Amino acid sequence: MVNVNSKELHHAEQSTQAKRQNVSILGATGTIGLQTLDVIARHPERFSVFALTANTKVESLFDLCMKFTPRYAVMLVESAANELSDKLKTAGSTTQVLFGEEALSEVAAHPEVGIVMAAIVGAAGLHSAIAAARAGKRILLANKETLVMAGSLFMQAVAEGGATLLPIDSEHNAIFQVMPQTRGKPLSDAGVTRILLTASGGPFRNATLEELNFVTRAQALNHPNWVMGPKITIDSATMMNKGLEVIEAHWLFDATAAQIEVVVHPQSVIHSMVEYNDGSVLAQLGNPDMRTPIAYGLAYPDRLESGVSRLDFLKIGQLDFAAPDYARFPCLRLAYEALDKGGTAPAILNAANEVAVEAFLANEIRFMDIPAVIEAVLATSSIDTVASIAQLVSVDAAARVQAKSIMSVLKSTH
Ligand code: NDP
Ligand code: MG
C-alpha cells in the first residue's frame, strides 16, 4: 500500500505558509519533466527547482537551467555535461553541472531536497528512484518501470526510508485519490473488491490482427488522447503500457492480479476506478492532461491550480467501455503472466520490452514482433526469486542480450 506517514502529512499541512520546497526533477527534458516544470512555474511561492537532469539533450537542459536556475544540472554522459557546463558559464549561470548515474542518485537523495519527480524513462530510472526512497523523500513516481522491475525492493526501500510515495501515472493517481488509506491492511478489510484500470486502447483499438502486422512507426506514435515520450507511446499502442500498469498497481496497492481488471475506455476521461463490496464504484475523472496528477503529487494533501482545462461533460456527451482483446494485444496477457510467475519474471518482461520497442522505433522489427520477442525471452529465461538490486540489474542485462539475439533471427527471416 502506498505509504503516507504522519510526519509528512503534518509537514504538508504546515507547508501552505511555510518556506518553498526544493524539487529535483529526474528526466526534466521529457514530457513529464516539462509538464512538472509547467506546474511549478505557476506556483513560485511554493516550489523551488533544486536539480534538473537529462540524458543527452544539452540544448533543452540549458534552456531549462536558464529559466529555473537550479543549483545542479545532471547529464548522464560526461561529454554532454562538459558542453552544458561551458554554455552555462558563458551565459553567466551559477548552476553546477554534474554527470553520471551516481550524480542522478545524489540529487535525488540530497538532504536539502523535499520532493523528487522520478520521470526518467525505463530501467535507467531505477537507481535514482531507489536513492530517493532510501533518503525518505516525497517521491512523485512517473517511472513505472522501477515498480515493474523491482517492485518488492522499491516498496521496501520506501518503507524503510520513511518516504512518501505518490503515484503520478494517471490511473494510479486516480486510484490513490479514491482508495482508502488502509495502512498495510488487506484491501478486503477496507471493503475494496476490485481495481478497474482504464485503458484508452491506443491508436489501434479497432485494428484487426491482420492490420496490426503492418502498422508503421508513425501510426504507432500517433496516440489519440495523450502526448507522451516515444517509449510509452509505443507501449500504449501494444497495450504493454496497461500490462506494466497492472504490475504497478499490484505493488502500489497490494492488489492481486485477480483484483485488477482492465477496462477499455476510449475517451480517457475516467482515469481509473475502485469498486467496494457495497456496490459503490469511486472514480476520478478529468481531461487527459498529466498536469493534474503532477499537481496532486506536488501539493498533496492540498490541491493546486494546474493549468488543466475544466471537464465539459456536455461536450464529451458519452463515455464508452469495452473488454480488452488479448488476441490482438498479447502484451497485456504477457504482463499478467509475468505477474503471476512473480520473482524476476516482470524484470525480464520489462527489459525485453524496452529492447523490442527500441528496435521497432528503429524500424528493425515489425509491430507484432514486439510481443513475439518478449514471449520468446520469457520462455527461454530462468525465473528466480528476487534477492537484490544487483541481481535484478544483471537479470535485466541478460534479458536484453537474449532479446537482441532473438531479434537477429527474426530480422534475418523478414
Ligand atoms: P520522455 O522520453 O519524454 O523523457 C524521458 C526523460 O528521461 C528525458 O528527460 C530523458 O533525457 C531522460 N532519460 C532517458 N534515458 C535516460 C537515461 N538512460 N539516463 C538518464 N536519463 C534518461 O519520457 P516521458 O516523460 O514520456 O516518460 C517518463 C516516464 O514517465 C516513463 O517511465 C513513462 O512510462 C512514465 N509516464 C509517462 C507519462 C506521460 O504522459 N508521458 C504518463 C505516465 C507515466 P533526454 O531528453 O536527454 O533524452
Ligand atoms: Mg498511465
Coordinates of C-alpha atoms and ligand atoms in Angstrom, one line a residue:
M1 CA 0.0 0.0 0.0
V2 CA 1.2 3.5 -0.8
N3 CA 2.9 4.9 2.2
V4 CA 2.0 8.3 3.6
N5 CA 3.5 8.8 7.0
S6 CA 2.0 11.1 9.6
K7 CA 5.2 13.2 9.8
E8 CA 4.8 14.0 6.1
L9 CA 1.1 14.8 6.5
H10 CA 1.8 17.2 9.3
H11 CA 4.6 18.7 7.3
A12 CA 2.4 19.2 4.3
E13 CA -0.4 20.7 6.4
Q14 CA 2.0 23.3 7.7
S15 CA 3.5 23.8 4.3
T16 CA 1.0 26.3 2.9
Q17 CA 2.6 29.2 4.5
A18 CA 6.0 27.5 5.1
K19 CA 9.1 28.0 3.0
R20 CA 9.4 26.8 -0.5
Q21 CA 10.1 23.1 -1.1
N22 CA 13.1 22.1 -3.1
V23 CA 12.3 19.8 -6.0
S24 CA 14.7 17.6 -8.0
I25 CA 13.3 16.6 -11.4
L26 CA 14.9 13.5 -12.9
G27 CA 14.2 13.4 -16.6
A28 CA 13.4 17.1 -16.8
T29 CA 13.6 17.3 -20.6
G30 CA 11.0 14.6 -21.1
T31 CA 7.2 15.1 -21.4
I32 CA 6.6 14.5 -17.7
G33 CA 9.6 16.6 -16.7
L34 CA 8.4 19.6 -18.8
Q35 CA 4.8 19.3 -17.5
T36 CA 6.1 19.2 -13.9
L37 CA 8.0 22.4 -14.6
D38 CA 4.9 23.9 -16.1
V39 CA 3.0 23.3 -12.8
I40 CA 5.9 24.5 -10.7
A41 CA 6.2 27.7 -12.7
R42 CA 2.6 28.5 -11.7
H43 CA 3.5 28.4 -8.0
P44 CA 6.9 30.0 -7.5
E45 CA 5.9 30.8 -3.9
R46 CA 5.7 27.0 -3.1
F47 CA 8.4 25.3 -5.0
S48 CA 12.0 25.9 -5.9
V49 CA 13.8 23.9 -8.5
F50 CA 16.9 22.3 -6.9
A51 CA 18.1 19.9 -9.7
L52 CA 17.3 19.1 -13.3
T53 CA 18.6 16.1 -15.1
A54 CA 18.7 14.8 -18.7
N55 CA 20.3 12.1 -20.7
T56 CA 21.8 13.8 -23.8
K57 CA 19.7 16.8 -24.7
V58 CA 22.1 19.7 -23.9
E59 CA 20.1 22.4 -25.6
S60 CA 16.9 21.6 -23.8
L61 CA 18.5 21.3 -20.4
F62 CA 20.4 24.6 -21.0
D63 CA 17.2 26.4 -21.7
L64 CA 15.5 24.9 -18.6
C65 CA 18.5 25.9 -16.4
M66 CA 18.4 29.5 -17.6
K67 CA 14.7 29.6 -16.8
F68 CA 14.6 27.8 -13.5
T69 CA 18.1 28.5 -12.1
P70 CA 18.6 25.1 -10.3
R71 CA 21.6 24.5 -8.0
Y72 CA 22.5 21.4 -10.0
A73 CA 22.1 20.1 -13.5
V74 CA 23.0 16.5 -14.3
M75 CA 23.7 14.9 -17.7
L76 CA 24.2 11.2 -17.9
V77 CA 27.1 11.5 -20.3
E78 CA 30.3 13.3 -19.4
S79 CA 30.8 15.0 -22.8
A80 CA 27.3 16.3 -22.7
A81 CA 27.9 17.6 -19.2
N82 CA 31.0 19.5 -20.3
E83 CA 29.2 21.0 -23.2
L84 CA 26.3 22.2 -20.9
S85 CA 28.8 23.5 -18.3
D86 CA 30.6 25.6 -20.9
K87 CA 27.3 27.0 -22.3
L88 CA 26.0 27.9 -18.8
K89 CA 29.3 29.6 -17.7
T90 CA 29.3 31.7 -20.9
A91 CA 25.7 32.7 -20.2
G92 CA 26.6 33.7 -16.6
S93 CA 24.7 30.9 -14.9
T94 CA 25.8 29.6 -11.4
T95 CA 24.2 26.2 -11.9
Q96 CA 26.7 23.4 -11.2
V97 CA 26.9 20.6 -13.8
L98 CA 27.4 17.0 -12.7
F99 CA 27.4 13.8 -14.7
G100 CA 26.8 10.1 -14.4
E101 CA 24.4 7.7 -12.8
E102 CA 25.7 8.4 -9.3
A103 CA 25.1 12.1 -9.7
L104 CA 21.5 11.3 -10.5
S105 CA 21.2 9.5 -7.2
E106 CA 23.0 12.3 -5.3
V107 CA 20.5 15.0 -6.4
A108 CA 17.6 12.5 -5.7
A109 CA 18.9 11.9 -2.1
H110 CA 20.4 15.4 -1.3
P111 CA 19.4 16.5 2.2
E112 CA 18.1 19.8 1.0
V113 CA 15.6 18.2 -1.4
G114 CA 12.0 17.6 -0.3
I115 CA 10.4 16.4 -3.5
V116 CA 11.8 14.1 -6.2
M117 CA 10.0 13.7 -9.5
A118 CA 11.1 10.4 -10.9
A119 CA 10.5 10.8 -14.6
I120 CA 13.4 9.1 -16.3
V121 CA 12.1 6.6 -18.9
G122 CA 12.8 2.9 -18.5
A123 CA 15.0 0.8 -16.2
A124 CA 17.5 3.6 -16.4
G125 CA 15.4 5.3 -13.7
L126 CA 15.8 2.6 -11.1
H127 CA 18.8 3.6 -9.1
S128 CA 17.9 7.2 -8.6
A129 CA 14.3 6.3 -7.6
I130 CA 15.7 3.8 -5.1
A131 CA 18.1 6.5 -3.8
A132 CA 15.1 8.9 -3.3
A133 CA 13.2 6.2 -1.5
R134 CA 16.1 5.3 0.9
A135 CA 16.6 9.0 1.6
G136 CA 12.9 9.3 2.7
K137 CA 11.8 11.8 0.1
R138 CA 8.4 12.6 -1.2
I139 CA 8.6 10.6 -4.4
L140 CA 6.4 11.5 -7.4
L141 CA 6.7 8.3 -9.3
A142 CA 6.1 8.5 -13.0
N143 CA 8.8 5.9 -13.9
K144 CA 6.6 2.8 -13.7
E145 CA 9.4 0.6 -14.9
T146 CA 11.0 0.9 -11.5
L147 CA 8.0 -0.9 -9.9
V148 CA 7.8 -3.5 -12.7
M149 CA 11.4 -4.4 -12.4
A150 CA 12.0 -4.1 -8.7
G151 CA 8.5 -3.6 -7.0
S152 CA 9.3 -5.6 -3.8
L153 CA 12.6 -3.9 -3.2
F154 CA 11.4 -0.5 -4.1
M155 CA 8.4 -0.7 -1.8
Q156 CA 10.7 -2.0 0.9
A157 CA 13.1 1.0 0.4
V158 CA 10.1 3.4 0.6
A159 CA 9.0 1.8 3.9
E160 CA 12.5 1.7 5.4
G161 CA 13.4 5.2 4.2
G162 CA 10.2 6.6 5.5
A163 CA 9.5 8.0 2.1
T164 CA 6.1 9.2 0.8
L165 CA 5.2 7.6 -2.5
L166 CA 2.7 9.4 -4.7
P167 CA 1.9 7.7 -8.0
I168 CA 1.9 10.0 -11.0
D169 CA 0.8 7.5 -13.7
S170 CA -2.7 8.9 -14.3
E171 CA -4.5 5.6 -13.5
H172 CA -2.6 5.0 -10.3
N173 CA -3.0 8.6 -9.2
A174 CA -6.8 8.2 -9.8
I175 CA -6.9 5.0 -7.7
F176 CA -4.8 6.7 -5.0
Q177 CA -7.4 9.5 -4.9
V178 CA -10.3 7.2 -4.4
M179 CA -8.7 4.4 -2.3
P180 CA -8.9 4.4 1.5
Q181 CA -5.6 4.6 3.3
T182 CA -5.6 1.1 4.7
R183 CA -2.0 1.4 6.1
G184 CA -0.9 -2.1 5.3
K185 CA -4.2 -3.9 5.9
P186 CA -5.6 -6.1 3.1
L187 CA -7.8 -4.4 0.5
S188 CA -10.7 -6.5 1.5
D189 CA -10.6 -5.1 5.1
A190 CA -11.4 -1.7 3.6
G191 CA -14.3 -3.2 1.6
V192 CA -12.4 -2.9 -1.7
T193 CA -13.3 -5.7 -4.2
R194 CA -11.7 -4.6 -7.4
I195 CA -9.5 -2.0 -9.1
L196 CA -10.8 -1.1 -12.5
L197 CA -7.8 0.1 -14.5
T198 CA -9.0 2.1 -17.5
A199 CA -7.2 1.9 -20.9
S200 CA -7.7 4.1 -23.9
G201 CA -6.9 1.2 -26.2
G202 CA -4.4 3.3 -28.0
P203 CA -4.3 4.1 -31.8
F204 CA -5.0 0.5 -32.8
R205 CA -8.1 -0.1 -30.6
N206 CA -10.2 -1.0 -33.7
A207 CA -7.4 -2.5 -35.9
T208 CA -7.7 -6.1 -37.0
L209 CA -4.9 -8.6 -36.2
E210 CA -4.0 -8.7 -39.9
E211 CA -3.7 -4.9 -39.9
L212 CA -1.6 -4.9 -36.8
N213 CA 1.1 -6.9 -38.6
F214 CA 1.7 -4.0 -41.0
V215 CA 1.2 -0.8 -38.9
T216 CA 4.0 1.7 -39.2
R217 CA 6.1 3.5 -36.6
A218 CA 4.4 6.8 -37.4
Q219 CA 0.9 5.3 -36.9
A220 CA 2.0 3.7 -33.6
L221 CA 3.4 7.1 -32.4
N222 CA 0.1 8.8 -33.0
H223 CA -1.7 8.3 -29.7
P224 CA -5.3 9.6 -29.8
N225 CA -5.5 11.1 -26.3
W226 CA -2.1 11.7 -24.7
V227 CA 1.1 13.4 -25.8
M228 CA 4.0 11.3 -24.3
G229 CA 7.5 10.2 -24.9
P230 CA 8.1 7.6 -27.7
K231 CA 8.7 4.6 -25.5
I232 CA 5.4 4.9 -23.5
T233 CA 3.5 5.8 -26.7
I234 CA 4.6 2.5 -28.3
D235 CA 3.7 0.7 -25.1
S236 CA 0.3 2.2 -25.3
A237 CA -0.1 1.0 -28.9
T238 CA 0.8 -2.6 -27.9
M239 CA -1.1 -2.2 -24.6
M240 CA 2.1 -3.3 -22.8
N241 CA 1.6 0.0 -21.0
K242 CA -1.5 -1.3 -19.4
G243 CA 0.3 -4.5 -18.6
L244 CA 3.1 -2.6 -16.9
E245 CA 0.4 -0.7 -15.1
V246 CA -1.3 -3.9 -13.8
I247 CA 2.1 -4.8 -12.2
E248 CA 2.5 -1.2 -10.9
A249 CA -1.0 -1.4 -9.3
H250 CA -0.1 -4.7 -7.7
W251 CA 2.8 -3.2 -5.9
L252 CA 1.3 0.2 -5.1
F253 CA -2.0 -1.1 -3.7
D254 CA -1.2 -4.6 -2.5
A255 CA -3.7 -5.9 -5.0
T256 CA -3.6 -9.4 -6.5
A257 CA -3.8 -9.9 -10.3
A258 CA -7.3 -11.1 -9.9
Q259 CA -8.3 -7.9 -8.1
I260 CA -7.1 -5.7 -11.1
E261 CA -9.3 -5.6 -14.1
V262 CA -8.5 -3.7 -17.3
V263 CA -11.4 -1.8 -18.9
V264 CA -11.0 -0.2 -22.3
H265 CA -12.4 3.3 -22.1
P266 CA -11.5 5.2 -25.3
Q267 CA -12.2 8.8 -24.1
S268 CA -9.6 8.6 -21.3
V269 CA -11.9 10.8 -19.1
I270 CA -12.2 8.3 -16.2
H271 CA -8.6 7.7 -15.2
S272 CA -9.5 4.5 -13.1
M273 CA -12.0 3.3 -10.5
V274 CA -12.2 1.4 -7.2
E275 CA -15.1 -0.9 -6.6
Y276 CA -16.3 -1.6 -3.0
N277 CA -18.3 -4.5 -1.5
D278 CA -21.4 -2.4 -1.0
G279 CA -21.7 -1.8 -4.8
S280 CA -20.1 1.6 -4.8
V281 CA -17.6 2.4 -7.5
L282 CA -15.5 5.5 -7.0
A283 CA -13.8 7.1 -10.0
Q284 CA -11.5 10.0 -10.6
L285 CA -12.3 12.0 -13.8
G286 CA -10.6 14.8 -15.7
N287 CA -9.2 15.9 -19.0
P288 CA -6.3 13.7 -20.2
D289 CA -3.6 16.0 -19.0
M290 CA -0.7 14.8 -16.8
R291 CA -0.5 18.2 -15.0
T292 CA -3.5 17.0 -12.9
P293 CA -1.7 14.1 -11.3
I294 CA 1.6 16.1 -11.2
A295 CA -0.1 19.0 -9.3
Y296 CA -1.8 16.4 -7.0
G297 CA 1.6 14.9 -6.2
L298 CA 3.3 18.2 -5.6
A299 CA 0.7 19.6 -3.3
Y300 CA -0.7 16.6 -1.5
P301 CA -2.8 16.7 0.6
D302 CA -3.6 20.2 -0.7
R303 CA -4.8 21.0 -4.2
L304 CA -3.2 23.2 -6.7
E305 CA -4.2 25.1 -9.8
S306 CA -2.6 23.1 -12.6
G307 CA -3.5 24.8 -15.8
V308 CA -5.6 21.9 -16.9
S309 CA -8.9 22.9 -18.7
R310 CA -12.2 22.0 -17.0
L311 CA -14.0 18.9 -18.0
D312 CA -17.0 19.6 -20.2
F313 CA -19.4 16.7 -19.8
L314 CA -21.8 18.2 -22.4
K315 CA -19.1 18.3 -25.0
I316 CA -18.0 14.8 -24.2
G317 CA -21.5 13.5 -24.4
Q318 CA -20.8 9.9 -23.9
L319 CA -18.4 7.5 -22.2
D320 CA -17.7 4.1 -23.7
F321 CA -16.4 0.8 -22.2
A322 CA -15.2 -2.5 -23.7
A323 CA -13.2 -5.5 -22.7
P324 CA -9.6 -5.8 -23.7
D325 CA -8.7 -8.2 -26.5
Y326 CA -5.8 -10.4 -25.6
A327 CA -5.5 -11.9 -29.1
R328 CA -4.8 -8.5 -30.7
F329 CA -2.8 -7.2 -27.7
P330 CA -0.8 -10.2 -26.4
C331 CA 1.5 -7.8 -24.4
L332 CA -1.3 -7.4 -21.9
R333 CA -1.5 -11.2 -21.4
L334 CA 2.2 -11.5 -21.1
A335 CA 2.3 -8.9 -18.4
Y336 CA -0.4 -10.7 -16.4
E337 CA 1.5 -14.0 -16.9
A338 CA 4.7 -12.3 -15.7
L339 CA 3.0 -11.0 -12.6
D340 CA 1.6 -14.4 -12.0
K341 CA 5.0 -16.1 -12.3
G342 CA 6.5 -13.5 -10.0
G343 CA 10.1 -13.3 -9.0
T344 CA 12.3 -12.0 -11.7
A345 CA 9.7 -12.5 -14.5
P346 CA 8.4 -8.9 -14.6
A347 CA 12.0 -7.6 -14.8
I348 CA 12.6 -9.9 -17.8
L349 CA 9.4 -8.8 -19.4
N350 CA 10.3 -5.1 -18.9
A351 CA 13.9 -5.5 -20.3
A352 CA 12.7 -7.5 -23.3
N353 CA 10.0 -4.9 -24.0
E354 CA 12.4 -2.0 -23.8
V355 CA 14.8 -3.7 -26.3
A356 CA 11.9 -4.7 -28.7
V357 CA 10.3 -1.2 -28.5
E358 CA 13.7 0.4 -29.4
A359 CA 14.1 -1.9 -32.3
F360 CA 10.6 -1.2 -33.5
L361 CA 11.3 2.6 -33.3
A362 CA 14.5 2.0 -35.3
N363 CA 12.3 0.2 -38.0
E364 CA 14.2 -3.0 -37.3
I365 CA 11.3 -5.2 -36.3
R366 CA 7.5 -5.2 -37.0
F367 CA 4.9 -4.2 -34.6
M368 CA 3.7 -7.7 -33.8
D369 CA 7.3 -8.8 -33.3
I370 CA 7.3 -6.9 -30.1
P371 CA 5.1 -9.4 -28.2
A372 CA 6.8 -12.3 -30.0
V373 CA 10.2 -11.2 -28.8
I374 CA 9.0 -10.7 -25.2
E375 CA 7.3 -14.1 -25.2
A376 CA 10.4 -15.8 -26.5
V377 CA 12.7 -14.1 -24.0
L378 CA 10.4 -15.1 -21.1
A379 CA 10.1 -18.7 -22.4
T380 CA 13.9 -19.1 -22.6
S381 CA 14.9 -17.3 -19.3
S382 CA 15.1 -18.9 -15.9
I383 CA 12.9 -17.2 -13.3
D384 CA 14.4 -16.7 -9.9
T385 CA 13.3 -15.3 -6.6
V386 CA 14.2 -11.6 -6.2
A387 CA 17.2 -11.2 -3.9
S388 CA 18.8 -7.8 -4.6
I389 CA 19.0 -4.8 -6.9
A390 CA 22.4 -6.0 -8.2
Q391 CA 20.7 -9.3 -9.2
L392 CA 17.9 -7.5 -11.0
V393 CA 20.4 -5.4 -12.9
S394 CA 22.1 -8.5 -14.2
V395 CA 18.8 -10.2 -14.9
D396 CA 17.8 -7.1 -16.9
A397 CA 21.1 -7.1 -18.8
A398 CA 20.8 -10.9 -19.6
A399 CA 17.2 -10.4 -20.9
R400 CA 18.4 -7.6 -23.2
V401 CA 21.1 -9.8 -24.7
Q402 CA 18.6 -12.6 -25.1
A403 CA 16.1 -10.2 -26.8
K404 CA 18.8 -9.0 -29.2
S405 CA 19.8 -12.5 -30.2
I406 CA 16.1 -13.5 -30.8
M407 CA 15.6 -10.3 -32.9
S408 CA 18.6 -11.1 -35.0
V409 CA 17.0 -14.3 -36.0
L410 CA 13.7 -12.5 -36.7
K411 CA 15.3 -9.8 -38.8
S412 CA 17.0 -12.4 -41.0
T413 CA 13.7 -14.1 -41.7
H414 CA 11.8 -10.9 -42.7
Ligands
NDP1 P1 10.4 11.0 -22.4 O1 11.1 10.1 -23.3 O2 9.6 12.2 -22.9 O3 11.5 11.6 -21.3 C1 12.5 10.8 -20.7 C2 13.4 11.6 -19.8 O4 14.4 10.7 -19.3 C3 14.2 12.7 -20.6 O5 14.5 13.7 -19.7 C4 15.5 11.9 -21.0 O6 16.6 12.8 -21.3 C5 15.7 11.1 -19.7 N1 16.4 9.8 -20.0 C6 16.3 9.0 -21.0 N2 17.1 7.9 -20.9 C7 17.9 8.2 -19.8 C8 19.0 7.5 -19.2 N3 19.5 6.4 -19.7 N4 19.5 8.0 -18.0 C9 19.1 9.2 -17.5 N5 18.0 9.9 -18.1 C10 17.5 9.4 -19.2 O7 9.5 10.1 -21.4 P2 8.1 10.5 -20.7 O8 8.3 11.8 -20.0 O9 7.0 10.3 -21.6 O10 8.1 9.3 -19.6 C11 8.9 9.3 -18.4 C12 8.4 8.2 -17.5 O11 7.1 8.5 -17.1 C13 8.3 6.8 -18.2 O12 8.6 5.8 -17.3 C14 6.8 6.7 -18.5 O13 6.4 5.4 -18.6 C15 6.2 7.5 -17.4 N6 4.9 8.0 -17.7 C16 4.7 9.0 -18.6 C17 3.5 9.5 -19.0 C18 3.4 10.6 -20.0 O14 2.3 11.2 -20.1 N7 4.4 11.0 -20.7 C19 2.3 9.1 -18.3 C20 2.5 8.1 -17.3 C21 3.8 7.6 -17.0 P3 16.9 13.3 -22.8 O15 15.8 14.3 -23.0 O16 18.2 14.0 -22.7 O17 16.8 12.2 -23.7
MG2 MG -1.0 5.5 -17.4

